Amino acid sequence: MKNSRRKFLTSISMLAAASAFPVQSFGFGKSRKLKVVLVGTGIRGTSFWGKRLVDEYSDILEFVGLSDVNSGRLDYAKEYIGVTCPLFTNFDKMLKKTKPDLVIVTTVDATHHEFIIKGLEFGCDVLTEKPLTTDGDKAQRILDAERKSGKNLIVGFNYRWSPYNTKIKELLMDKTIGDITSVDFHWYLNTYHGASYFRRWHGLKDKGGSLWVHKATHHFDLLNWWLDSDPSEVFAYGNLEHYGSNGPFKGANCRTCEHKGNCEYYFDITKNQRLMDLYVANENHDGYIRDNCLFRDEIDIYDKMSAQIKYANDVTVNYSLTTYSPFEGWRIAFNGTKGRIEASLDIPYNINTNVDQAEMHAKEMEQNAVEEAMTENIIVHKLWSDFDTVTVPTEKGGHGGGDKRLHDKIFKTPEIEDPYARSAGIRDGIMSILIGIGARNSIETGNPIKIADLTDLVPQAKRIKSTK
């Protein structure tokens, strides 16, 4: 256990994103486990940052507290995760009572900053789910708190760790097509996964910051990492044309809706026992409805989004996000001085798959599932030459295999140098959300937005990597 625990301490220092500091500054005793608390007991919190940590890393860590505003979800989470720790509806009380070493934040996006800052100020290291937060002011407050505290913040970006995305990074690092000049990046959410955001709290800007922030933070982080540069300016268009008040009818929720027989978006939550136990059984505690009508009038986020992003190294990116596509997947093309790289995942007419569109997201979220061997292609086309096909072994579950690789890097192999620099800290988290925040501001003002105007971070032509 001592050896595994030592690896964990080293991993925290490697994954954070400020200046280096001695491992002994954590001040842990040599014989005890890492004391962890979790705030936010929704799907991601109870599974990836809850049950999986207990199942895989109980030799070096223990949960000493769970917190949520919903006491019913807390009771469910305790049983589902498999812990015996106390439960708290008051986060401050949990900190004082348990005195944790590490705080894991998986709450509603707009509240991330509250718990991150409190955790840092209390003297804890903090690990947060993406997105870091939802606007520039909150991002600056988090940045100031980390600088003042001397503690560390890790952002749980998992997409970098999938084998397919890592192979793209390798090809770019090797300058396979020379210097990159422009990128076309298009992400498609299908009518199952895409629609689900509009049923949930994510459909409100004041909760999730819009999908420019909640969802696209993944995509923008990949771009920043792939291009190894910071964004400097963004101009965007967006509108709400499909969901929200545009729907032909609306109801209180899918379970009670009189239109369920003729609504193409009808979602029968009663067929998912986990959602029933976690959410429906606990609606009376906070009023949160998991199968809300996606045509309700209060929805105010965009369902059509397009942006042009300029990077500090002069690369330009054309990006779009579609939320009601017939299929789920993405395409990207890198144009370089010596050729072009094209990559895509889950485009149904490019691959043979037995997973239908209704199952796509559920399959992606699975943890530790045994999968059949799969491969995907990347096309490398050099100037004045025929194209080459690069075949990459891939996985579907756990976000393309990224989830378990991120965990293993933190808990098992932090001492091994990562040539792809996939670990993400506070600067990575902020730069990814600033593109989305800038895009949202651009739509609202009609003007291009300078990234440097959103926080005190100055975009760099060469991305500043984590030094911890």
Tab-separated table of C-alpha atoms in Angstrom:
chain	number	residue	atom	x	y	z
A	1	MET	CA	0.000	0.000	0.000
A	2	LYS	CA	2.839	2.423	0.830
A	3	ASN	CA	4.262	2.122	-2.678
A	4	SER	CA	0.866	2.689	-4.338
A	5	ARG	CA	0.189	5.629	-2.043
A	6	ARG	CA	3.535	7.170	-2.943
A	7	LYS	CA	2.658	6.868	-6.621
A	8	PHE	CA	-0.613	8.651	-5.994
A	9	LEU	CA	1.100	11.568	-4.280
A	10	THR	CA	3.519	11.852	-7.164
A	11	SER	CA	0.646	11.808	-9.635
A	12	ILE	CA	-1.055	14.763	-7.988
A	13	SER	CA	2.119	16.794	-8.394
A	14	MET	CA	2.486	15.731	-12.023
A	15	LEU	CA	-1.112	16.420	-12.988
A	16	ALA	CA	-1.453	19.867	-11.493
A	17	ALA	CA	-0.596	22.870	-13.636
A	18	ALA	CA	1.312	25.505	-11.687
A	19	SER	CA	4.886	25.525	-10.394
A	20	ALA	CA	6.612	22.459	-9.019
A	21	PHE	CA	6.503	21.747	-5.298
A	22	PRO	CA	7.860	19.007	-3.038
A	23	VAL	CA	5.740	15.887	-2.643
A	24	GLN	CA	6.190	16.056	1.135
A	25	SER	CA	4.141	19.271	1.171
A	26	PHE	CA	1.051	17.091	1.194
A	27	GLY	CA	1.953	16.181	4.763
A	28	PHE	CA	0.325	12.745	4.780
A	29	GLY	CA	1.380	10.157	7.317
A	30	LYS	CA	3.310	7.239	5.894
A	31	SER	CA	0.798	4.616	6.920
A	32	ARG	CA	-2.625	6.021	6.153
A	33	LYS	CA	-4.708	6.122	3.018
A	34	LEU	CA	-5.632	9.249	1.087
A	35	LYS	CA	-8.797	10.781	2.549
A	36	VAL	CA	-11.236	11.622	-0.254
A	37	VAL	CA	-14.609	13.379	-0.274
A	38	LEU	CA	-17.036	13.646	-3.183
A	39	VAL	CA	-19.524	16.478	-3.715
A	40	GLY	CA	-22.220	15.843	-6.311
A	41	THR	CA	-23.751	12.364	-6.490
A	42	GLY	CA	-25.159	12.229	-10.004
A	43	ILE	CA	-24.301	9.674	-12.674
A	44	ARG	CA	-20.655	10.681	-13.221
A	45	GLY	CA	-19.938	11.218	-9.547
A	46	THR	CA	-21.323	7.900	-8.361
A	47	SER	CA	-19.804	5.851	-11.188
A	48	PHE	CA	-16.471	7.103	-12.551
A	49	TRP	CA	-15.342	9.161	-9.545
A	50	GLY	CA	-17.121	6.955	-7.002
A	51	LYS	CA	-17.666	3.268	-7.551
A	52	ARG	CA	-14.722	2.824	-9.925
A	53	LEU	CA	-12.269	4.388	-7.468
A	54	VAL	CA	-13.526	2.108	-4.706
A	55	ASP	CA	-13.348	-0.961	-6.928
A	56	GLU	CA	-9.902	-0.247	-8.349
A	57	TYR	CA	-7.906	1.827	-5.834
A	58	SER	CA	-9.118	1.062	-2.324
A	59	ASP	CA	-5.575	0.114	-1.340
A	60	ILE	CA	-4.489	3.771	-1.407
A	61	LEU	CA	-7.631	5.828	-0.819
A	62	GLU	CA	-10.813	5.866	1.223
A	63	PHE	CA	-13.954	7.955	0.985
A	64	VAL	CA	-14.511	9.803	4.242
A	65	GLY	CA	-17.574	11.768	3.124
A	66	LEU	CA	-20.199	12.227	0.400
A	67	SER	CA	-22.107	15.485	-0.081
A	68	ASP	CA	-25.153	16.532	-2.070
A	69	VAL	CA	-28.124	18.862	-1.594
A	70	ASN	CA	-30.398	15.874	-2.239
A	71	SER	CA	-30.426	13.568	0.790
A	72	GLY	CA	-32.164	10.795	-1.147
A	73	ARG	CA	-29.449	10.674	-3.791
A	74	LEU	CA	-26.873	10.594	-0.997
A	75	ASP	CA	-28.441	7.465	0.472
A	76	TYR	CA	-28.478	5.833	-2.961
A	77	ALA	CA	-24.881	6.899	-3.677
A	78	LYS	CA	-23.572	5.408	-0.444
A	79	GLU	CA	-24.985	2.003	-1.352
A	80	TYR	CA	-24.111	2.157	-5.066
A	81	ILE	CA	-20.500	3.279	-4.539
A	82	GLY	CA	-20.048	0.778	-1.730
A	83	VAL	CA	-18.786	2.980	1.100
A	84	THR	CA	-19.569	3.348	4.795
A	85	CYS	CA	-18.619	7.018	5.184
A	86	PRO	CA	-20.917	9.705	6.638
A	87	LEU	CA	-23.240	11.737	4.393
A	88	PHE	CA	-23.584	15.524	4.341
A	89	THR	CA	-26.053	17.936	2.770
A	90	ASN	CA	-23.774	20.746	3.986
A	91	PHE	CA	-20.417	20.818	2.193
A	92	ASP	CA	-18.715	23.119	4.703
A	93	LYS	CA	-19.675	20.809	7.543
A	94	MET	CA	-18.219	17.859	5.628
A	95	LEU	CA	-14.863	19.622	5.210
A	96	LYS	CA	-14.636	20.501	8.888
A	97	LYS	CA	-15.762	17.075	10.059
A	98	THR	CA	-13.684	14.875	7.733
A	99	LYS	CA	-10.590	17.038	7.002
A	100	PRO	CA	-9.992	15.431	3.582
A	101	ASP	CA	-6.815	15.429	1.529
A	102	LEU	CA	-8.626	15.496	-1.811
A	103	VAL	CA	-12.008	16.967	-2.828
A	104	ILE	CA	-13.685	15.587	-5.981
A	105	VAL	CA	-16.252	17.964	-7.525
A	106	THR	CA	-19.003	16.557	-9.766
A	107	THR	CA	-21.871	18.976	-9.115
A	108	VAL	CA	-23.911	21.102	-11.540
A	109	ASP	CA	-21.377	22.979	-13.683
A	110	ALA	CA	-22.348	26.471	-12.515
A	111	THR	CA	-21.549	25.527	-8.912
A	112	HIS	CA	-18.122	23.954	-9.518
A	113	HIS	CA	-16.330	27.151	-8.514
A	114	GLU	CA	-17.993	27.236	-5.093
A	115	PHE	CA	-16.680	23.836	-4.062
A	116	ILE	CA	-13.331	24.154	-5.819
A	117	ILE	CA	-12.570	27.438	-4.052
A	118	LYS	CA	-13.786	26.212	-0.662
A	119	GLY	CA	-11.725	23.059	-1.017
A	120	LEU	CA	-8.572	24.992	-1.941
A	121	GLU	CA	-9.093	27.521	0.852
A	122	PHE	CA	-9.570	24.703	3.354
A	123	GLY	CA	-6.170	23.329	2.359
A	124	CYS	CA	-7.258	20.457	0.114
A	125	ASP	CA	-6.192	19.456	-3.347
A	126	VAL	CA	-9.150	19.416	-5.720
A	127	LEU	CA	-10.066	17.249	-8.698
A	128	THR	CA	-13.008	18.531	-10.750
A	129	GLU	CA	-15.040	17.118	-13.583
A	130	LYS	CA	-15.146	19.132	-16.761
A	131	PRO	CA	-16.012	21.862	-17.440
A	132	LEU	CA	-13.935	23.739	-14.884
A	133	THR	CA	-16.685	26.365	-14.579
A	134	THR	CA	-19.116	28.341	-16.751
A	135	ASP	CA	-17.917	31.945	-17.117
A	136	GLY	CA	-14.781	34.060	-17.067
A	137	ASP	CA	-15.376	35.670	-13.669
A	138	LYS	CA	-15.709	32.287	-11.962
A	139	ALA	CA	-12.630	31.028	-13.807
A	140	GLN	CA	-10.621	33.989	-12.540
A	141	ARG	CA	-11.814	33.389	-8.981
A	142	ILE	CA	-10.705	29.749	-9.202
A	143	LEU	CA	-7.345	30.807	-10.633
A	144	ASP	CA	-6.812	33.332	-7.837
A	145	ALA	CA	-7.792	30.778	-5.193
A	146	GLU	CA	-5.336	28.166	-6.473
A	147	ARG	CA	-2.499	30.687	-6.602
A	148	LYS	CA	-3.214	31.857	-3.062
A	149	SER	CA	-3.750	28.410	-1.569
A	150	GLY	CA	-0.605	26.714	-2.781
A	151	LYS	CA	-2.732	23.621	-3.375
A	152	ASN	CA	-3.473	21.915	-6.666
A	153	LEU	CA	-6.348	21.580	-9.081
A	154	ILE	CA	-6.738	18.757	-11.591
A	155	VAL	CA	-9.320	18.762	-14.397
A	156	GLY	CA	-10.593	15.338	-15.413
A	157	PHE	CA	-10.107	15.479	-19.173
A	158	ASN	CA	-10.412	11.897	-20.391
A	159	TYR	CA	-10.700	12.325	-24.165
A	160	ARG	CA	-6.957	12.974	-24.465
A	161	TRP	CA	-6.304	9.458	-23.181
A	162	SER	CA	-8.165	7.420	-25.801
A	163	PRO	CA	-5.827	5.482	-28.135
A	164	TYR	CA	-7.353	7.059	-31.245
A	165	ASN	CA	-6.927	10.649	-30.072
A	166	THR	CA	-3.429	9.861	-28.839
A	167	LYS	CA	-2.468	8.545	-32.285
A	168	ILE	CA	-3.600	11.812	-33.857
A	169	LYS	CA	-1.396	13.661	-31.367
A	170	GLU	CA	1.553	11.434	-32.258
A	171	LEU	CA	1.164	12.115	-35.979
A	172	LEU	CA	1.001	15.859	-35.366
A	173	MET	CA	3.974	15.828	-32.994
A	174	ASP	CA	5.996	13.991	-35.645
A	175	LYS	CA	5.068	16.734	-38.151
A	176	THR	CA	3.760	14.075	-40.506
A	177	ILE	CA	2.111	16.809	-42.599
A	178	GLY	CA	4.452	19.650	-41.651
A	179	ASP	CA	3.199	22.674	-39.735
A	180	ILE	CA	-0.564	22.846	-39.219
A	181	THR	CA	-2.254	25.840	-40.840
A	182	SER	CA	-5.994	25.179	-40.445
A	183	VAL	CA	-8.456	22.665	-39.024
A	184	ASP	CA	-12.051	21.629	-39.740
A	185	PHE	CA	-13.710	19.995	-36.714
A	186	HIS	CA	-17.343	18.865	-36.646
A	187	TRP	CA	-19.067	17.012	-33.802
A	188	TYR	CA	-22.452	15.325	-34.147
A	189	LEU	CA	-24.753	14.486	-31.224
A	190	ASN	CA	-27.581	12.171	-32.195
A	191	THR	CA	-31.259	12.452	-31.365
A	192	TYR	CA	-30.772	10.243	-28.295
A	193	HIS	CA	-27.666	11.675	-26.644
A	194	GLY	CA	-28.060	15.213	-28.005
A	195	ALA	CA	-31.677	15.416	-26.929
A	196	SER	CA	-30.832	14.252	-23.409
A	197	TYR	CA	-29.026	17.516	-22.647
A	198	PHE	CA	-32.204	19.455	-23.274
A	199	ARG	CA	-34.174	17.270	-20.852
A	200	ARG	CA	-31.749	17.929	-18.025
A	201	TRP	CA	-30.362	20.986	-16.215
A	202	HIS	CA	-27.866	21.339	-19.068
A	203	GLY	CA	-30.641	23.020	-21.090
A	204	LEU	CA	-30.314	26.178	-18.985
A	205	LYS	CA	-27.410	28.618	-19.475
A	206	ASP	CA	-27.284	29.485	-15.797
A	207	LYS	CA	-26.698	25.814	-14.929
A	208	GLY	CA	-24.336	24.497	-17.604
A	209	GLY	CA	-23.173	27.583	-19.479
A	210	SER	CA	-24.658	26.103	-22.686
A	211	LEU	CA	-23.200	23.200	-24.668
A	212	TRP	CA	-20.484	25.594	-25.836
A	213	VAL	CA	-19.077	25.025	-22.354
A	214	HIS	CA	-20.466	21.778	-20.948
A	215	LYS	CA	-19.954	19.573	-24.014
A	216	ALA	CA	-17.565	21.478	-26.260
A	217	THR	CA	-14.978	21.888	-23.478
A	218	HIS	CA	-13.933	18.325	-24.411
A	219	HIS	CA	-13.523	19.271	-28.057
A	220	PHE	CA	-11.718	22.545	-27.402
A	221	ASP	CA	-9.341	20.858	-24.983
A	222	LEU	CA	-8.496	18.315	-27.670
A	223	LEU	CA	-7.814	21.128	-30.129
A	224	ASN	CA	-5.590	22.998	-27.664
A	225	TRP	CA	-3.677	19.792	-26.920
A	226	TRP	CA	-3.432	18.621	-30.540
A	227	LEU	CA	-2.295	22.039	-31.801
A	228	ASP	CA	-0.080	22.651	-28.748
A	229	SER	CA	-1.150	26.285	-28.674
A	230	ASP	CA	-3.600	28.584	-26.887
A	231	PRO	CA	-6.690	30.100	-28.515
A	232	SER	CA	-6.500	33.869	-29.003
A	233	GLU	CA	-9.833	34.852	-30.574
A	234	VAL	CA	-13.241	33.355	-31.352
A	235	PHE	CA	-16.226	34.422	-33.427
A	236	ALA	CA	-19.402	32.365	-33.363
A	237	TYR	CA	-22.978	31.905	-34.510
A	238	GLY	CA	-25.676	29.973	-32.702
A	239	ASN	CA	-29.405	29.645	-32.259
A	240	LEU	CA	-32.145	27.563	-30.653
A	241	GLU	CA	-34.215	26.270	-33.566
A	242	HIS	CA	-35.133	22.663	-32.821
A	243	TYR	CA	-35.689	22.092	-29.103
A	244	GLY	CA	-37.270	24.340	-26.474
A	245	SER	CA	-40.292	26.364	-27.527
A	246	ASN	CA	-39.820	25.209	-31.141
A	247	GLY	CA	-41.414	21.830	-30.357
A	248	PRO	CA	-44.877	20.904	-31.646
A	249	PHE	CA	-46.170	20.200	-28.126
A	250	LYS	CA	-44.969	19.979	-24.543
A	251	GLY	CA	-45.762	18.221	-21.297
A	252	ALA	CA	-44.701	18.148	-17.639
A	253	ASN	CA	-42.326	15.221	-18.245
A	254	CYS	CA	-42.134	12.146	-20.457
A	255	ARG	CA	-43.705	9.817	-17.876
A	256	THR	CA	-46.953	11.761	-17.659
A	257	CYS	CA	-47.057	13.380	-21.095
A	258	GLU	CA	-50.233	12.900	-23.115
A	259	HIS	CA	-48.202	13.137	-26.316
A	260	LYS	CA	-45.902	10.169	-25.631
A	261	GLY	CA	-47.630	8.136	-28.333
A	262	ASN	CA	-46.707	10.544	-31.132
A	263	CYS	CA	-43.565	12.297	-29.828
A	264	GLU	CA	-40.470	11.046	-31.621
A	265	TYR	CA	-38.385	12.130	-28.632
A	266	TYR	CA	-40.355	10.207	-26.020
A	267	PHE	CA	-37.963	8.847	-23.398
A	268	ASP	CA	-39.189	6.031	-21.161
A	269	ILE	CA	-37.084	6.470	-18.039
A	270	THR	CA	-38.906	3.595	-16.343
A	271	LYS	CA	-36.847	1.185	-18.461
A	272	ASN	CA	-33.620	2.341	-16.807
A	273	GLN	CA	-33.549	1.145	-13.207
A	274	ARG	CA	-30.418	3.114	-12.321
A	275	LEU	CA	-32.020	6.402	-13.396
A	276	MET	CA	-35.203	5.472	-11.590
A	277	ASP	CA	-33.345	4.741	-8.349
A	278	LEU	CA	-30.987	7.709	-8.541
A	279	TYR	CA	-33.301	10.416	-9.838
A	280	VAL	CA	-36.992	9.554	-9.990
A	281	ALA	CA	-37.073	8.060	-6.495
A	282	ASN	CA	-35.555	11.265	-5.106
A	283	GLU	CA	-37.442	13.987	-6.996
A	284	ASN	CA	-39.317	14.948	-3.838
A	285	HIS	CA	-36.099	16.175	-2.182
A	286	ASP	CA	-35.123	18.907	-4.660
A	287	GLY	CA	-37.632	18.805	-7.525
A	288	TYR	CA	-35.080	17.793	-10.163
A	289	ILE	CA	-36.803	15.963	-13.058
A	290	ARG	CA	-34.507	13.746	-15.121
A	291	ASP	CA	-37.025	13.098	-17.950
A	292	ASN	CA	-38.115	16.700	-18.432
A	293	CYS	CA	-39.792	17.806	-21.647
A	294	LEU	CA	-37.164	18.963	-24.118
A	295	PHE	CA	-39.724	21.357	-25.620
A	296	ARG	CA	-40.279	23.312	-22.397
A	297	ASP	CA	-40.132	27.091	-22.720
A	298	GLU	CA	-37.372	27.620	-20.135
A	299	ILE	CA	-34.679	26.067	-22.355
A	300	ASP	CA	-32.345	28.876	-23.414
A	301	ILE	CA	-29.170	27.210	-24.726
A	302	TYR	CA	-28.229	26.813	-28.395
A	303	ASP	CA	-28.898	23.688	-30.435
A	304	LYS	CA	-27.064	24.957	-33.526
A	305	MET	CA	-23.481	26.154	-33.079
A	306	SER	CA	-20.630	27.191	-35.345
A	307	ALA	CA	-17.394	29.022	-34.559
A	308	GLN	CA	-14.145	30.191	-36.056
A	309	ILE	CA	-11.217	30.060	-33.658
A	310	LYS	CA	-7.855	31.723	-34.171
A	311	TYR	CA	-4.883	30.357	-32.250
A	312	ALA	CA	-1.859	32.251	-30.971
A	313	ASN	CA	0.299	30.268	-33.428
A	314	ASP	CA	-1.912	31.521	-36.330
A	315	VAL	CA	-3.764	28.234	-36.897
A	316	THR	CA	-7.441	28.806	-37.731
A	317	VAL	CA	-10.175	26.339	-36.813
A	318	ASN	CA	-13.688	25.956	-38.184
A	319	TYR	CA	-15.826	24.156	-35.574
A	320	SER	CA	-19.460	23.106	-35.409
A	321	LEU	CA	-21.643	21.188	-32.964
A	322	THR	CA	-24.914	19.581	-34.089
A	323	THR	CA	-27.362	18.410	-31.417
A	324	TYR	CA	-29.964	16.499	-33.446
A	325	SER	CA	-27.963	14.470	-35.937
A	326	PRO	CA	-29.214	11.077	-37.210
A	327	PHE	CA	-25.946	9.621	-35.922
A	328	GLU	CA	-23.370	10.248	-33.184
A	329	GLY	CA	-19.769	10.840	-34.164
A	330	TRP	CA	-17.186	13.366	-35.282
A	331	ARG	CA	-14.874	14.361	-38.113
A	332	ILE	CA	-11.676	16.368	-38.122
A	333	ALA	CA	-9.220	17.409	-40.824
A	334	PHE	CA	-5.827	19.025	-40.257
A	335	ASN	CA	-4.352	20.971	-43.171
A	336	GLY	CA	-0.575	21.303	-43.054
A	337	THR	CA	2.272	22.656	-45.111
A	338	LYS	CA	3.066	19.126	-46.317
A	339	GLY	CA	-0.375	17.503	-46.511
A	340	ARG	CA	-3.602	16.700	-44.715
A	341	ILE	CA	-4.754	14.340	-41.952
A	342	GLU	CA	-8.387	13.219	-41.830
A	343	ALA	CA	-9.874	11.382	-38.860
A	344	SER	CA	-13.353	10.404	-37.767
A	345	LEU	CA	-15.094	8.181	-35.250
A	346	ASP	CA	-18.482	6.455	-35.251
A	347	ILE	CA	-19.622	7.632	-38.678
A	348	PRO	CA	-22.016	4.710	-39.342
A	349	TYR	CA	-21.463	4.336	-43.081
A	350	ASN	CA	-17.678	4.246	-42.576
A	351	ILE	CA	-17.659	1.389	-40.071
A	352	ASN	CA	-19.378	-1.893	-39.309
A	353	THR	CA	-20.907	-1.768	-35.835
A	354	ASN	CA	-23.550	-3.654	-33.924
A	355	VAL	CA	-24.275	-0.716	-31.601
A	356	ASP	CA	-27.413	1.168	-32.623
A	357	GLN	CA	-27.804	4.914	-32.146
A	358	ALA	CA	-29.975	4.534	-29.046
A	359	GLU	CA	-27.168	2.625	-27.305
A	360	MET	CA	-24.225	4.786	-28.385
A	361	HIS	CA	-23.892	6.965	-25.297
A	362	ALA	CA	-24.632	4.154	-22.851
A	363	LYS	CA	-21.867	2.097	-24.465
A	364	GLU	CA	-19.451	5.005	-24.274
A	365	MET	CA	-20.137	5.464	-20.552
A	366	GLU	CA	-19.583	1.796	-19.634
A	367	GLN	CA	-16.680	1.137	-17.285
A	368	ASN	CA	-14.512	-2.013	-17.330
A	369	ALA	CA	-16.629	-3.731	-19.974
A	370	VAL	CA	-15.063	-6.572	-21.986
A	371	GLU	CA	-15.082	-5.545	-25.636
A	372	GLU	CA	-14.379	-7.136	-28.973
A	373	ALA	CA	-11.236	-5.937	-30.739
A	374	MET	CA	-11.936	-2.898	-32.914
A	375	THR	CA	-9.906	-0.714	-35.245
A	376	GLU	CA	-10.417	2.745	-36.745
A	377	ASN	CA	-8.547	4.488	-39.528
A	378	ILE	CA	-6.735	7.793	-39.849
A	379	ILE	CA	-5.983	9.036	-43.370
A	380	VAL	CA	-2.636	10.723	-43.992
A	381	HIS	CA	-2.386	12.425	-47.386
A	382	LYS	CA	0.899	14.130	-48.215
A	383	LEU	CA	1.282	16.660	-51.007
A	384	TRP	CA	1.948	15.102	-54.419
A	385	SER	CA	1.562	11.584	-52.984
A	386	ASP	CA	-1.098	8.923	-52.564
A	387	PHE	CA	-2.787	8.750	-49.183
A	388	ASP	CA	-1.820	6.282	-46.468
A	389	THR	CA	-4.211	4.621	-44.028
A	390	VAL	CA	-3.114	4.381	-40.394
A	391	THR	CA	-5.042	1.677	-38.535
A	392	VAL	CA	-5.545	2.234	-34.803
A	393	PRO	CA	-6.811	-0.341	-32.258
A	394	THR	CA	-9.730	1.304	-30.450
A	395	GLU	CA	-12.318	0.773	-27.743
A	396	LYS	CA	-15.839	2.076	-27.256
A	397	GLY	CA	-16.484	1.900	-23.510
A	398	GLY	CA	-15.170	4.377	-20.971
A	399	HIS	CA	-15.031	7.269	-23.468
A	400	GLY	CA	-12.988	5.387	-26.038
A	401	GLY	CA	-10.773	3.826	-23.387
A	402	GLY	CA	-9.799	7.239	-22.018
A	403	ASP	CA	-11.455	6.842	-18.618
A	404	LYS	CA	-9.410	3.914	-17.351
A	405	ARG	CA	-6.166	5.270	-18.807
A	406	LEU	CA	-6.681	8.579	-17.014
A	407	HIS	CA	-7.319	6.776	-13.717
A	408	ASP	CA	-4.365	4.462	-14.173
A	409	LYS	CA	-2.059	7.403	-14.861
A	410	ILE	CA	-3.161	9.066	-11.633
A	411	PHE	CA	-3.134	5.993	-9.415
A	412	LYS	CA	-0.829	3.380	-10.957
A	413	THR	CA	1.880	4.770	-13.236
A	414	PRO	CA	2.426	8.481	-12.489
A	415	GLU	CA	6.189	8.034	-12.432
A	416	ILE	CA	6.290	7.032	-16.097
A	417	GLU	CA	6.911	10.033	-18.337
A	418	ASP	CA	4.096	10.648	-20.818
A	419	PRO	CA	5.507	11.734	-24.196
A	420	TYR	CA	2.087	13.082	-25.212
A	421	ALA	CA	1.607	15.370	-22.173
A	422	ARG	CA	-1.976	14.228	-21.640
A	423	SER	CA	-2.320	15.334	-18.014
A	424	ALA	CA	-4.454	18.457	-17.535
A	425	GLY	CA	-4.391	21.143	-14.869
A	426	ILE	CA	-5.998	24.501	-14.238
A	427	ARG	CA	-4.573	26.317	-17.270
A	428	ASP	CA	-5.838	23.554	-19.575
A	429	GLY	CA	-9.241	23.666	-17.915
A	430	ILE	CA	-9.501	27.435	-18.278
A	431	MET	CA	-8.272	27.614	-21.884
A	432	SER	CA	-10.818	24.985	-22.960
A	433	ILE	CA	-13.798	26.774	-21.410
A	434	LEU	CA	-12.697	30.228	-22.568
A	435	ILE	CA	-13.301	29.224	-26.191
A	436	GLY	CA	-16.881	28.243	-25.324
A	437	ILE	CA	-17.430	31.297	-23.119
A	438	GLY	CA	-16.004	33.487	-25.865
A	439	ALA	CA	-18.261	31.829	-28.454
A	440	ARG	CA	-21.305	32.408	-26.258
A	441	ASN	CA	-20.327	36.055	-25.738
A	442	SER	CA	-19.729	36.459	-29.463
A	443	ILE	CA	-23.233	35.256	-30.295
A	444	GLU	CA	-24.717	37.624	-27.730
A	445	THR	CA	-22.711	40.667	-28.880
A	446	GLY	CA	-22.154	39.933	-32.569
A	447	ASN	CA	-18.442	40.615	-32.132
A	448	PRO	CA	-15.251	38.538	-32.111
A	449	ILE	CA	-14.018	37.906	-28.582
A	450	LYS	CA	-10.392	38.134	-27.466
A	451	ILE	CA	-9.521	35.249	-25.135
A	452	ALA	CA	-7.097	37.483	-23.203
A	453	ASP	CA	-10.018	39.722	-22.182
A	454	LEU	CA	-11.773	36.926	-20.256
A	455	THR	CA	-9.167	36.213	-17.522
A	456	ASP	CA	-5.643	37.369	-16.725
A	457	LEU	CA	-4.123	34.400	-18.588
A	458	VAL	CA	-2.232	35.468	-21.703
A	459	PRO	CA	-2.604	33.087	-24.700
A	460	GLN	CA	0.710	31.592	-25.754
A	461	ALA	CA	1.734	30.465	-29.235
A	462	LYS	CA	3.361	27.426	-27.568
A	463	ARG	CA	1.018	25.936	-25.000
A	464	ILE	CA	2.352	26.000	-21.439
A	465	LYS	CA	2.438	22.414	-20.224
A	466	SER	CA	1.954	21.221	-16.676
A	467	THR	CA	5.155	21.433	-14.648
A	468	LYS	CA	3.857	19.714	-11.527
